[in-house]
PDB file of C-alpha atoms and ligand atoms in Angstrom:
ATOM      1  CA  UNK A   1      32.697  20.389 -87.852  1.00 44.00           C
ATOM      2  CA  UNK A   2      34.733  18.196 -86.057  1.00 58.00           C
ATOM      3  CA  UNK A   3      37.315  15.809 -87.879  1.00 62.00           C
ATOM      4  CA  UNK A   4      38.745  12.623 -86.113  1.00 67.00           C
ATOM      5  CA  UNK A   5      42.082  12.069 -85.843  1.00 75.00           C
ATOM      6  CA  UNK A   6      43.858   9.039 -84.466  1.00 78.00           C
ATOM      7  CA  UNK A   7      40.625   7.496 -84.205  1.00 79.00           C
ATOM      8  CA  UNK A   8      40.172  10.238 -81.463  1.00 84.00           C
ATOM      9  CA  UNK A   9      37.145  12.802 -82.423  1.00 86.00           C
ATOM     10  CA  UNK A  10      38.477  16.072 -82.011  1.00 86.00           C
ATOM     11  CA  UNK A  11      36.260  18.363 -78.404  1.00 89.00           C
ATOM     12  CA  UNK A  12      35.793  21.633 -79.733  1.00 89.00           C
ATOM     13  CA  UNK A  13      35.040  22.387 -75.999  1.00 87.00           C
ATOM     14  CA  UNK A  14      38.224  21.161 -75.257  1.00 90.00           C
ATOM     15  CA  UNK A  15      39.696  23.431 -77.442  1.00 87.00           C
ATOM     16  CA  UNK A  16      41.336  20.273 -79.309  1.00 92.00           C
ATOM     17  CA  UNK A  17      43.357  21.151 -82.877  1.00 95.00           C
ATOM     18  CA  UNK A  18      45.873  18.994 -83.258  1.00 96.00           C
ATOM     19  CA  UNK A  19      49.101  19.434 -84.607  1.00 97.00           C
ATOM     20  CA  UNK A  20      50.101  16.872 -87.973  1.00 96.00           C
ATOM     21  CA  UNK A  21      52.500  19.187 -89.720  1.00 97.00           C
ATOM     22  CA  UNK A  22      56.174  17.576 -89.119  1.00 97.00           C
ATOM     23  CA  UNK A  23      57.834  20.225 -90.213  1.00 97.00           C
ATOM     24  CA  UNK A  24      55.846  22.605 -87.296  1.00 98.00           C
ATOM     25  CA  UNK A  25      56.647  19.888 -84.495  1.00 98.00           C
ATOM     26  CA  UNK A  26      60.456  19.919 -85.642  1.00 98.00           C
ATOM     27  CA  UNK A  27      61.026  22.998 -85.509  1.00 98.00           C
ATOM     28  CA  UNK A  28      59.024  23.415 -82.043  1.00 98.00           C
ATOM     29  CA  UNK A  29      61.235  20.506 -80.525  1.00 98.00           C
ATOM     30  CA  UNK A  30      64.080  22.201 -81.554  1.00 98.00           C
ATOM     31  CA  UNK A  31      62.919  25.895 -79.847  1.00 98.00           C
ATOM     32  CA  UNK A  32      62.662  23.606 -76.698  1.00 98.00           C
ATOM     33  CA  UNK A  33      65.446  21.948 -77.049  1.00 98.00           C
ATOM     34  CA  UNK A  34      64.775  19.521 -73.987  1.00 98.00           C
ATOM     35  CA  UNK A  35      67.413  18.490 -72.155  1.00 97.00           C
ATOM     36  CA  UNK A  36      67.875  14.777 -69.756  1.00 95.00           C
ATOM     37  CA  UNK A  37      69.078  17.266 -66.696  1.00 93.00           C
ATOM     38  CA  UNK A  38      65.846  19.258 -67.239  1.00 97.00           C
ATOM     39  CA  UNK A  39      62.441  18.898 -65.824  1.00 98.00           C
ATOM     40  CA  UNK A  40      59.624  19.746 -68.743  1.00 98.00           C
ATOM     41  CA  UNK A  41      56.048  19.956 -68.182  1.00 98.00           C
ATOM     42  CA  UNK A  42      53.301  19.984 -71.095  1.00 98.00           C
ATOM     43  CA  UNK A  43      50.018  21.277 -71.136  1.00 98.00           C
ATOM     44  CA  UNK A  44      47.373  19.526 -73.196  1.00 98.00           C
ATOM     45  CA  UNK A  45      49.502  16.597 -74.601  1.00 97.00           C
ATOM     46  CA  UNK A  46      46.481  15.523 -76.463  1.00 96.00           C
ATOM     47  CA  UNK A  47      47.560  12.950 -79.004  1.00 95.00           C
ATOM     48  CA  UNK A  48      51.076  13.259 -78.308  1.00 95.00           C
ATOM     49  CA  UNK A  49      52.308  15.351 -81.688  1.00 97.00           C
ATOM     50  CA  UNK A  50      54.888  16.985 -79.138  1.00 98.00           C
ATOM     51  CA  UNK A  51      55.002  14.610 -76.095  1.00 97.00           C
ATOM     52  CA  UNK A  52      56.452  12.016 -78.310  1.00 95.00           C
ATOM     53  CA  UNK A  53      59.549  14.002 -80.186  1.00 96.00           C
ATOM     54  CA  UNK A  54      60.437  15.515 -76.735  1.00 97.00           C
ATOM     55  CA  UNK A  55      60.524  11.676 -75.150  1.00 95.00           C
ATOM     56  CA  UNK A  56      62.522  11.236 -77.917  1.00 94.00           C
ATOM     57  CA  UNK A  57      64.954  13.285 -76.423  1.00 95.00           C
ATOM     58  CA  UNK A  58      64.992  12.972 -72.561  1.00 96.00           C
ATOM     59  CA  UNK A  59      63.637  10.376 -69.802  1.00 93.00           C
ATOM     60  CA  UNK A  60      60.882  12.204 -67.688  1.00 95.00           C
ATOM     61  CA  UNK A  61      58.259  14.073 -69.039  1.00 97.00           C
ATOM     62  CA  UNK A  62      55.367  15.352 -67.141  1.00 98.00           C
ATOM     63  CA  UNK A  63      51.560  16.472 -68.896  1.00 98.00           C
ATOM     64  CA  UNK A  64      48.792  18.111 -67.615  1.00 98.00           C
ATOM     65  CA  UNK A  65      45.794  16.706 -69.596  1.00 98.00           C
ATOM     66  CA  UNK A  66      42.031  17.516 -69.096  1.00 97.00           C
ATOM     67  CA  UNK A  67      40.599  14.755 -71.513  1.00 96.00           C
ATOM     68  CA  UNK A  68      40.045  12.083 -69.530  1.00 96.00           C
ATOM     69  CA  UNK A  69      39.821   9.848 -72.862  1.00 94.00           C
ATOM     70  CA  UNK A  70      43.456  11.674 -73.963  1.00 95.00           C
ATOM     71  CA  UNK A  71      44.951  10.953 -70.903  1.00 96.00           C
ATOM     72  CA  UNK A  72      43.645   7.127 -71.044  1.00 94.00           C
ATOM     73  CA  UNK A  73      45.524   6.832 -74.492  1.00 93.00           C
ATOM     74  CA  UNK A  74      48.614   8.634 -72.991  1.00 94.00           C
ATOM     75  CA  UNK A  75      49.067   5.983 -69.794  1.00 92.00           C
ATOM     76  CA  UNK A  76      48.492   3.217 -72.125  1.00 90.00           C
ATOM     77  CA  UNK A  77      50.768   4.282 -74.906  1.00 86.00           C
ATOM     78  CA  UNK A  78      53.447   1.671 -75.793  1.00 81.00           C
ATOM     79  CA  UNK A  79      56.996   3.968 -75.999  1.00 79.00           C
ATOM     80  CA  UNK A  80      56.251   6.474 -73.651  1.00 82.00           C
ATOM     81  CA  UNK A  81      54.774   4.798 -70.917  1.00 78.00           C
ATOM     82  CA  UNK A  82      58.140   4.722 -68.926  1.00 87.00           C
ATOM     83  CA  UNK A  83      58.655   8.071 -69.048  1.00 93.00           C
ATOM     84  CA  UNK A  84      55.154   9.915 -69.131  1.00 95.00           C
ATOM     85  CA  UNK A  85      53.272  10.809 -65.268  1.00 96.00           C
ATOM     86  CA  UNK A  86      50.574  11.792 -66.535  1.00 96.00           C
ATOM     87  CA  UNK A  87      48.428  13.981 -64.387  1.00 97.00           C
ATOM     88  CA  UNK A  88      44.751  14.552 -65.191  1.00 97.00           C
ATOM     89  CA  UNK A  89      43.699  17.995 -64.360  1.00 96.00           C
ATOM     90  CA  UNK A  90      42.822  21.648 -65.414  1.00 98.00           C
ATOM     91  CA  UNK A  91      46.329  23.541 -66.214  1.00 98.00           C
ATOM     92  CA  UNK A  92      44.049  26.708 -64.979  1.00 98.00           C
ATOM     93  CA  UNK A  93      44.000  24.867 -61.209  1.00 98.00           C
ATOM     94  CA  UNK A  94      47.284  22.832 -61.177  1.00 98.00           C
ATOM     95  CA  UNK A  95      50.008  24.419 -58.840  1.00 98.00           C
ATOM     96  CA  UNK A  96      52.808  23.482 -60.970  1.00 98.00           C
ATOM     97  CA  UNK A  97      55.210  23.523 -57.836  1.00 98.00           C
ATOM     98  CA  UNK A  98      54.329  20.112 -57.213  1.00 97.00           C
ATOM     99  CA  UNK A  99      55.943  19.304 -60.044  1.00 98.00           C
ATOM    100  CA  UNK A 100      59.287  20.670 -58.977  1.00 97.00           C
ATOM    101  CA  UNK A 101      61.870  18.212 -58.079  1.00 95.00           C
ATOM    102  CA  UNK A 102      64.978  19.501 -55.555  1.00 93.00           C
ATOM    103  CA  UNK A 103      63.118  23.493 -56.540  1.00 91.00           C
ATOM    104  CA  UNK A 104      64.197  22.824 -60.028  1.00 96.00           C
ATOM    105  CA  UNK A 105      62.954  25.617 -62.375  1.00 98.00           C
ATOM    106  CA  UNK A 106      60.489  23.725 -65.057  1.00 98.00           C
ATOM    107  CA  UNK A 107      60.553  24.184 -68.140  1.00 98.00           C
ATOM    108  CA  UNK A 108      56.625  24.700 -69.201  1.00 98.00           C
ATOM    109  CA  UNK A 109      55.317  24.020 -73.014  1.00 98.00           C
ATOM    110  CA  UNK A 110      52.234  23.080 -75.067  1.00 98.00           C
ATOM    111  CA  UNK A 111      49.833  23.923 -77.671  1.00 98.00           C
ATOM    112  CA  UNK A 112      47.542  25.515 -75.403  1.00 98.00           C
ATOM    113  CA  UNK A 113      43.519  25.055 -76.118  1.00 96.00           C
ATOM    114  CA  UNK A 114      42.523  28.882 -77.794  1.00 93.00           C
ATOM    115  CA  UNK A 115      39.597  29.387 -75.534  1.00 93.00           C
ATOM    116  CA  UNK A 116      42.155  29.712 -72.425  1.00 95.00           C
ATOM    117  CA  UNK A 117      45.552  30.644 -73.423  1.00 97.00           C
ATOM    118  CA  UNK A 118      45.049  33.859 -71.880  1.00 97.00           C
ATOM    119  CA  UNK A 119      43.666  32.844 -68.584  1.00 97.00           C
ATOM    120  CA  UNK A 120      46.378  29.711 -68.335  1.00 98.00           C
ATOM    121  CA  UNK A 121      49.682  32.430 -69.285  1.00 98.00           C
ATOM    122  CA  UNK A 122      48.345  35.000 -66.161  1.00 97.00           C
ATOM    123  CA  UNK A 123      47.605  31.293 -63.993  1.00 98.00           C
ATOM    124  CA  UNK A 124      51.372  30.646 -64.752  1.00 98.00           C
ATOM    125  CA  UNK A 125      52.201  34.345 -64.013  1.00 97.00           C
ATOM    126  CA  UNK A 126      50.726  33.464 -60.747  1.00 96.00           C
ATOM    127  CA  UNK A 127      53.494  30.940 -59.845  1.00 97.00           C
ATOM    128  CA  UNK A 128      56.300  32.003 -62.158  1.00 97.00           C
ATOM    129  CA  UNK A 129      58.797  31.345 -59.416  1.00 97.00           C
ATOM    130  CA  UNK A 130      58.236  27.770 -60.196  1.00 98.00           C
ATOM    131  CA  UNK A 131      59.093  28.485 -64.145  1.00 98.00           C
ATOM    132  CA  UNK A 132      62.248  28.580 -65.922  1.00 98.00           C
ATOM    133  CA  UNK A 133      60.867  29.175 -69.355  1.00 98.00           C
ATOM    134  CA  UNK A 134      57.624  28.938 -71.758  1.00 98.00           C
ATOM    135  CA  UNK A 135      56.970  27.696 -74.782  1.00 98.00           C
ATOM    136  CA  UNK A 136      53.299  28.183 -76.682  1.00 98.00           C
ATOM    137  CA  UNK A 137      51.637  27.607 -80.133  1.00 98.00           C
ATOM    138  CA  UNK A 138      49.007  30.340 -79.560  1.00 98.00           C
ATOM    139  CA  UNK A 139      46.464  32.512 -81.993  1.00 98.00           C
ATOM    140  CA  UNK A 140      49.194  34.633 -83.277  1.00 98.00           C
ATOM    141  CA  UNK A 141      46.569  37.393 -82.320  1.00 98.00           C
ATOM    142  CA  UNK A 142      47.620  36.557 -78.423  1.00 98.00           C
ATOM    143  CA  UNK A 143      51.265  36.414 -79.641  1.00 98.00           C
ATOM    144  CA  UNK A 144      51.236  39.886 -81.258  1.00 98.00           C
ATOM    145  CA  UNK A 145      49.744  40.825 -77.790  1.00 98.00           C
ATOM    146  CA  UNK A 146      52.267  38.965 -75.991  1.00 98.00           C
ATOM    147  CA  UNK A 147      55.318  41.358 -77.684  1.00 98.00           C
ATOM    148  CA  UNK A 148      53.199  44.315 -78.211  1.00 98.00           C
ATOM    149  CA  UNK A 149      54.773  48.007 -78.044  1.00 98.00           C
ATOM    150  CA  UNK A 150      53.569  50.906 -76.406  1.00 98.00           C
ATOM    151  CA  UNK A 151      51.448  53.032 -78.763  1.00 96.00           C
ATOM    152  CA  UNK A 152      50.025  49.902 -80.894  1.00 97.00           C
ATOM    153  CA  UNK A 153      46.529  48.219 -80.863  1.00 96.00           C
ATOM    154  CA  UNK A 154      48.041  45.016 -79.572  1.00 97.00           C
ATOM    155  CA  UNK A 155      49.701  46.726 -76.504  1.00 98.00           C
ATOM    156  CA  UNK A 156      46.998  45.771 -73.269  1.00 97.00           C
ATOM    157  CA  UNK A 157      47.249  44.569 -69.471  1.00 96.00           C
ATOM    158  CA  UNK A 158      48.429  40.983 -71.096  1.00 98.00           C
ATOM    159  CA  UNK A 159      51.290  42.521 -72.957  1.00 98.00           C
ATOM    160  CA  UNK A 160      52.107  44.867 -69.402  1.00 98.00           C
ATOM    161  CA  UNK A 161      52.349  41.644 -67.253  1.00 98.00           C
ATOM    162  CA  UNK A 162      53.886  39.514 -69.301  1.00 98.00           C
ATOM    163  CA  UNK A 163      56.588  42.095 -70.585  1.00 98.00           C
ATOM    164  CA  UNK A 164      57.102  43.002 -66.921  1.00 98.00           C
ATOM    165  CA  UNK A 165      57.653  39.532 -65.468  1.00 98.00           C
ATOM    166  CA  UNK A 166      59.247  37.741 -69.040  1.00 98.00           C
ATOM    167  CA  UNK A 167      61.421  38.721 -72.111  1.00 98.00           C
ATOM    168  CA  UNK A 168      58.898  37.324 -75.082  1.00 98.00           C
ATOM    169  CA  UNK A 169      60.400  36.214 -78.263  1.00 98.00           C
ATOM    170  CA  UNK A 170      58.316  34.966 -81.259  1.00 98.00           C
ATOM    171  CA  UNK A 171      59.334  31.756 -82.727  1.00 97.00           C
ATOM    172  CA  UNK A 172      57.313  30.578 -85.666  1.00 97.00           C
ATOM    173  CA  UNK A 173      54.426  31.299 -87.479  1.00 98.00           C
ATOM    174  CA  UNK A 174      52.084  28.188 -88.450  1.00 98.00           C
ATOM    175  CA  UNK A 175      49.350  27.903 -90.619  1.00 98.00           C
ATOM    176  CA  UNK A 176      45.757  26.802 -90.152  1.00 98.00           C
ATOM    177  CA  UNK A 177      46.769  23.781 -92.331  1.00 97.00           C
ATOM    178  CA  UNK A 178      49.090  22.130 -90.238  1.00 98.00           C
ATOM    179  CA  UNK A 179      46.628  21.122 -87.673  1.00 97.00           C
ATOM    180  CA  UNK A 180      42.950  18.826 -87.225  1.00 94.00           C
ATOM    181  CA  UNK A 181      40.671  20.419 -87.717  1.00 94.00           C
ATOM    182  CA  UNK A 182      42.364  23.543 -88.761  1.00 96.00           C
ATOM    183  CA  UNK A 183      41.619  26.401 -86.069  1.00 96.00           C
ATOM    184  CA  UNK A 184      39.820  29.571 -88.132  1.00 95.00           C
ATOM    185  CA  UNK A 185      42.635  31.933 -87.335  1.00 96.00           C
ATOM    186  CA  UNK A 186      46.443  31.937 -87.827  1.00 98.00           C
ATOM    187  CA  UNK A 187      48.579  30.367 -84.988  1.00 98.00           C
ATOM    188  CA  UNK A 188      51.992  31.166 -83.841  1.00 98.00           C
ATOM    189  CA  UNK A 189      55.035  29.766 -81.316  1.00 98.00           C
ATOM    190  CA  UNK A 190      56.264  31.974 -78.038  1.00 98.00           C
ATOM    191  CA  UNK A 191      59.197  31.844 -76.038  1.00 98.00           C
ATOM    192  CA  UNK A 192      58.586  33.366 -72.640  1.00 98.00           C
ATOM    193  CA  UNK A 193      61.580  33.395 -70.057  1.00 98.00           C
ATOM    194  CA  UNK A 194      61.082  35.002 -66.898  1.00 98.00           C
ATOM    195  CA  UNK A 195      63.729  37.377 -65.729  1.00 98.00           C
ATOM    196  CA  UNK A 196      65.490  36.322 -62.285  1.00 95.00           C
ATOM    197  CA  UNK A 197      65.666  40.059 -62.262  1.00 96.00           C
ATOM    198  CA  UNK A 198      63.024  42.295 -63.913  1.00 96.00           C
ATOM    199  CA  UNK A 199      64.147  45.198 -65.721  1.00 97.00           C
ATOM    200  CA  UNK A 200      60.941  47.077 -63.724  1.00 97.00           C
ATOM    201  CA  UNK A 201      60.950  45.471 -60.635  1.00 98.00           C
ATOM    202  CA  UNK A 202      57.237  46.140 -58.946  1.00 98.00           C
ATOM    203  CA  UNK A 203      56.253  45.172 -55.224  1.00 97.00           C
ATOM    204  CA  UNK A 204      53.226  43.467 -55.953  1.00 97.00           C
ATOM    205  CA  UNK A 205      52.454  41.727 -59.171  1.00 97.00           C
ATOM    206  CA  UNK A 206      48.622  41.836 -58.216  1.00 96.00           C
ATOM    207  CA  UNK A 207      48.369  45.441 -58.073  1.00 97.00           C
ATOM    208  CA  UNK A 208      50.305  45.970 -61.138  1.00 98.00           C
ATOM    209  CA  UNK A 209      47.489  43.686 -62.904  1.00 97.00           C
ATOM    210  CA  UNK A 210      44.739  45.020 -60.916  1.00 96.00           C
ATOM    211  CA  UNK A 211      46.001  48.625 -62.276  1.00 97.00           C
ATOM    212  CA  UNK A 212      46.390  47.320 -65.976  1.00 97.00           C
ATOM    213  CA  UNK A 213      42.749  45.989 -65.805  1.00 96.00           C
ATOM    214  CA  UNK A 214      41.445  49.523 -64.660  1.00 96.00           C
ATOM    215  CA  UNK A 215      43.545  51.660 -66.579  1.00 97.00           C
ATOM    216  CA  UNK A 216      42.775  49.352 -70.248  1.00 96.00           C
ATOM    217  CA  UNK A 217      39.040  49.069 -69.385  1.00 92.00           C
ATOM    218  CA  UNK A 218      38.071  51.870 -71.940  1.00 92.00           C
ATOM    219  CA  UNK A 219      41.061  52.363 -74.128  1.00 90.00           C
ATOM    220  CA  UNK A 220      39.606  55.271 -75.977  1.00 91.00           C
ATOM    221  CA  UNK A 221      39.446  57.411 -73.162  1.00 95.00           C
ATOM    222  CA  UNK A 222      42.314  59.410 -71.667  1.00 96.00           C
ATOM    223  CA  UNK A 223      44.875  57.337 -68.529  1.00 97.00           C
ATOM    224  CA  UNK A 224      43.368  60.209 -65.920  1.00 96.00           C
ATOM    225  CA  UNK A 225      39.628  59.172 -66.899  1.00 96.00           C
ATOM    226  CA  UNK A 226      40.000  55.020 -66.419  1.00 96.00           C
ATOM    227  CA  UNK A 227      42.194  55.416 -63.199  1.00 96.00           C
ATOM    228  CA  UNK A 228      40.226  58.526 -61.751  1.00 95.00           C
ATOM    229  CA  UNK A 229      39.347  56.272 -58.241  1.00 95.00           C
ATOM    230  CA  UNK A 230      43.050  55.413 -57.853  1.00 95.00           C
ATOM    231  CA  UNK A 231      45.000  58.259 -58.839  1.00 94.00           C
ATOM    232  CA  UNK A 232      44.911  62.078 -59.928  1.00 93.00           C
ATOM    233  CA  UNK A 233      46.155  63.638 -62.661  1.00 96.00           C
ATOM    234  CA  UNK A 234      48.652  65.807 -60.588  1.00 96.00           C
ATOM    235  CA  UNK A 235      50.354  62.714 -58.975  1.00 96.00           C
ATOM    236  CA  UNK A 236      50.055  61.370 -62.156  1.00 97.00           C
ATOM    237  CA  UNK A 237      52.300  63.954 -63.712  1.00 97.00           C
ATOM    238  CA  UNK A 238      54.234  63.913 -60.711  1.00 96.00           C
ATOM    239  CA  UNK A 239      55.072  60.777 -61.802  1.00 97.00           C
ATOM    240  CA  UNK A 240      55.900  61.756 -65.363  1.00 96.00           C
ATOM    241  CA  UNK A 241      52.646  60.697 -67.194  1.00 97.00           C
ATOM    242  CA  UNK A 242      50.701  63.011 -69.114  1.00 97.00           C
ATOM    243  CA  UNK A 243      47.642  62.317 -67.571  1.00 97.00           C
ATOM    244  CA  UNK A 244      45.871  63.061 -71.015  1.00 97.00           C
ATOM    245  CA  UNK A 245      47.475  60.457 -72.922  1.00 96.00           C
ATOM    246  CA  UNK A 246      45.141  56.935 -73.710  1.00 96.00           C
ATOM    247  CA  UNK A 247      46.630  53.960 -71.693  1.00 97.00           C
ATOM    248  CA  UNK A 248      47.889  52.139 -74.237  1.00 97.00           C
ATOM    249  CA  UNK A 249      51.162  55.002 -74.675  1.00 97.00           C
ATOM    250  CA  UNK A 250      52.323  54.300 -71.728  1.00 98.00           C
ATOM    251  CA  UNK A 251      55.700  51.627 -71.271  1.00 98.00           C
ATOM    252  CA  UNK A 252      56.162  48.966 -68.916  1.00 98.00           C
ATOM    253  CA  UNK A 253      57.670  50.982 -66.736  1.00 98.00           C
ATOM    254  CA  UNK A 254      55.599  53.491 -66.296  1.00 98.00           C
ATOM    255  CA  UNK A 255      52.807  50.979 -65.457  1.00 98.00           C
ATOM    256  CA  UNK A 256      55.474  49.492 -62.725  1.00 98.00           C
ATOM    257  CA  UNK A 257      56.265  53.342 -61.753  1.00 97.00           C
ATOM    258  CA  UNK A 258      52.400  53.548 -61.187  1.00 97.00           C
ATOM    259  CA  UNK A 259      51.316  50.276 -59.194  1.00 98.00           C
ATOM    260  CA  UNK A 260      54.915  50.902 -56.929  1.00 98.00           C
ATOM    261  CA  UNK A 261      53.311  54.134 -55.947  1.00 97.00           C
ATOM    262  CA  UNK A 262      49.855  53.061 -55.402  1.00 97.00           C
ATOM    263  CA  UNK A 263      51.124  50.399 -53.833  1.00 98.00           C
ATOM    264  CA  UNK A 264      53.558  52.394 -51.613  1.00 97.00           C
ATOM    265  CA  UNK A 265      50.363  54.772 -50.338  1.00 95.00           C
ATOM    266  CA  UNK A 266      47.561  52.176 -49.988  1.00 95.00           C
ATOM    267  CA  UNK A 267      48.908  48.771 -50.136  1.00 96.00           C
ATOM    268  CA  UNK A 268      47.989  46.133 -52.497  1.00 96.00           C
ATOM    269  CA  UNK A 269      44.800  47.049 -54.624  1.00 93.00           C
TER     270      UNK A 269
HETATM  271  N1  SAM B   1      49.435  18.956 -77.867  1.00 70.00           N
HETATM  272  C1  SAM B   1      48.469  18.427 -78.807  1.00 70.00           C
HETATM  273  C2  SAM B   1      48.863  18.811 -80.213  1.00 70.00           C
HETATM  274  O1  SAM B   1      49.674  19.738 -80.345  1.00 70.00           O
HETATM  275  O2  SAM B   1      48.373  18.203 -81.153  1.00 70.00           O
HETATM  276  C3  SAM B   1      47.049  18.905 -78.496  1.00 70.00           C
HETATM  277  C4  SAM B   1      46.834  20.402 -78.472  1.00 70.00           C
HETATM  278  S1  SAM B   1      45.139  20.882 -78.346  1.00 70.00           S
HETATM  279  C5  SAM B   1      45.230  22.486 -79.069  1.00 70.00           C
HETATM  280  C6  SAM B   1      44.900  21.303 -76.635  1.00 70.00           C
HETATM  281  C7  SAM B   1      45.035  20.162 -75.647  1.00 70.00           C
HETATM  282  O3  SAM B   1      44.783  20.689 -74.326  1.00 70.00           O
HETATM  283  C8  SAM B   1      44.042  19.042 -75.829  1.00 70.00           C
HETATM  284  O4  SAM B   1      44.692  17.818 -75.629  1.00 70.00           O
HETATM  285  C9  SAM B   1      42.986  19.272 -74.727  1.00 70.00           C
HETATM  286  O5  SAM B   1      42.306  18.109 -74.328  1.00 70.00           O
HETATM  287  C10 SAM B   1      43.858  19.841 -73.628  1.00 70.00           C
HETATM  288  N2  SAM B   1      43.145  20.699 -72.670  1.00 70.00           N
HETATM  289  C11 SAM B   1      42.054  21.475 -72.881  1.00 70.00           C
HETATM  290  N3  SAM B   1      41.732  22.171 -71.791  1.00 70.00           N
HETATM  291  C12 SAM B   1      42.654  21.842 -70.847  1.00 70.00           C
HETATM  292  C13 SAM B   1      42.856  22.226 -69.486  1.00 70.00           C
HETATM  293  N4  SAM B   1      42.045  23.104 -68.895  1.00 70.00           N
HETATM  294  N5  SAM B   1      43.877  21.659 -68.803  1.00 70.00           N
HETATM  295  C14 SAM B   1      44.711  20.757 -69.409  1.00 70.00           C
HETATM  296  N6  SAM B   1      44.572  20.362 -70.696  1.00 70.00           N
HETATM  297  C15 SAM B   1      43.556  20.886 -71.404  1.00 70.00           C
END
């Protein structure tokens, strides 16, 4: 059931839990840590639990809200007004490089909406020249995915292009209870800073994702089975993977070793 909030009824389709714990949007500020020299972008501002401790802080803030009603409330709000451009939009279509001022890394947070936190992290992936660092409250389920190792249940093509573009750092654990309504499922706070020079450099980021998505599609069966169309198992060893072992044992960098190869022979996949 839906609970109001602010007078605002919470859109389950809008993925909309809203953050009330102070304690939770302290300590996220402070993970931020926005600076006046720095241009920040949020992602579903909704009722403003973060938007309004960061404008706290610095001048310019920019949001990317989907609720038209949300957004409404946002323009019209008293304190913020000066500082907030408020764009109305999908974060899963919105080229963030508009945002960019003098090609000015932003600086890209929010409490994402559950339903697509996956889908908006590999949109940003997409443009991650544009990004200087991340910060999400996600379903600490995604988050465990997020810093995954090889060899665990976690470990999947998220965890392989995330690891390979970002270092990921888990922040803070919240509770159900410290938002309305409280999501089923425990939530948790990600730092995600893109390298300016990835450990595992790969030539195309597509093809590394493209090879992730074939070689996870049936985790139970051996890395030589799920990627049988791209690759065989004796360029697979010549490549120094057992091409008997499930996909989830192998690193980063053997996924990178993989999709430079592939990529090297066929071109992008
Ligand atoms: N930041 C607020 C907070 O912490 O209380 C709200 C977080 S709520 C989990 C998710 C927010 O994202 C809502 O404001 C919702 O309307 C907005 N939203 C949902 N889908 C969106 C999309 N595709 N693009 C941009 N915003 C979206």
């Amino acid at each position: 059931m839906t609970k109001t909030h602010l007078g605002h009824r919470a859109r389950k389709r809008f993925g909309q839990n809203f953050l009330h714990d102070t304690f939770v949007i302290d300590a996220i500020v402070d993970a931020i840590n926005p600076q006046n020299d720095e241009q920040l972008v949020e992602i579903g501002p909704g009722l403003a639990a973060l938007t309004e401790p960061v404008c706290d802080r610095i001048e310019q803030l920019t949001v990317v809200e989907l609720d038209r009603d949300l957004a409404d409330r946002l323009e019209q709000h008293p304190f913020m007004q000066q500082k907030l451009t408020v764009y109305r939009g999908d974060a899963l279509k919105t080229d963030f490089h508009q945002f960019q001022k003098d090609e000015q890394k932003l600086r890209v947070f929010g409490n994402l909406p559950y339903n697509i936190s996956t889908p908006i992290i590999f949109h940003l992936l997409d443009q991650i020249d544009a990004i200087g660092d991340m910060h999400f409250m996600l379903q600490k389920e995604v988050v465990d995915r997020l810093a995954a190792q090889p060899g665990t249940k976690a470990y999947g093509r998220l965890t392989v292009a995330v690891q390979q573009a970002c270092a990921v750092e888990p922040v803070l654990l919240v509770p159900p209870g410290a938002f309305t309504p409280p999501p089923k499922v425990e939530s948790a706070v990600v730092r995600l800073t893109p390298y300016s020079e990835p450990p595992h450099p790969v030539h195309d980021f597509k093809t590394l994702q493209k090879l992730c998505l074939v070689a996870f599609n049936q985790r139970r069966k051996t890395i030589r089975n799920n990627l049988k169309k791209h690759i065989d198992a004796e360029q697979l060893e010549a490549l120094g993977i057992n091409p008997n072992d499930r996909p989830e044992t192998l690193s980063v960098e053997d996924f990178c070793r993989l999709a430079n190869w592939y990529y090297e022979q066929h071109g992008a996949l």
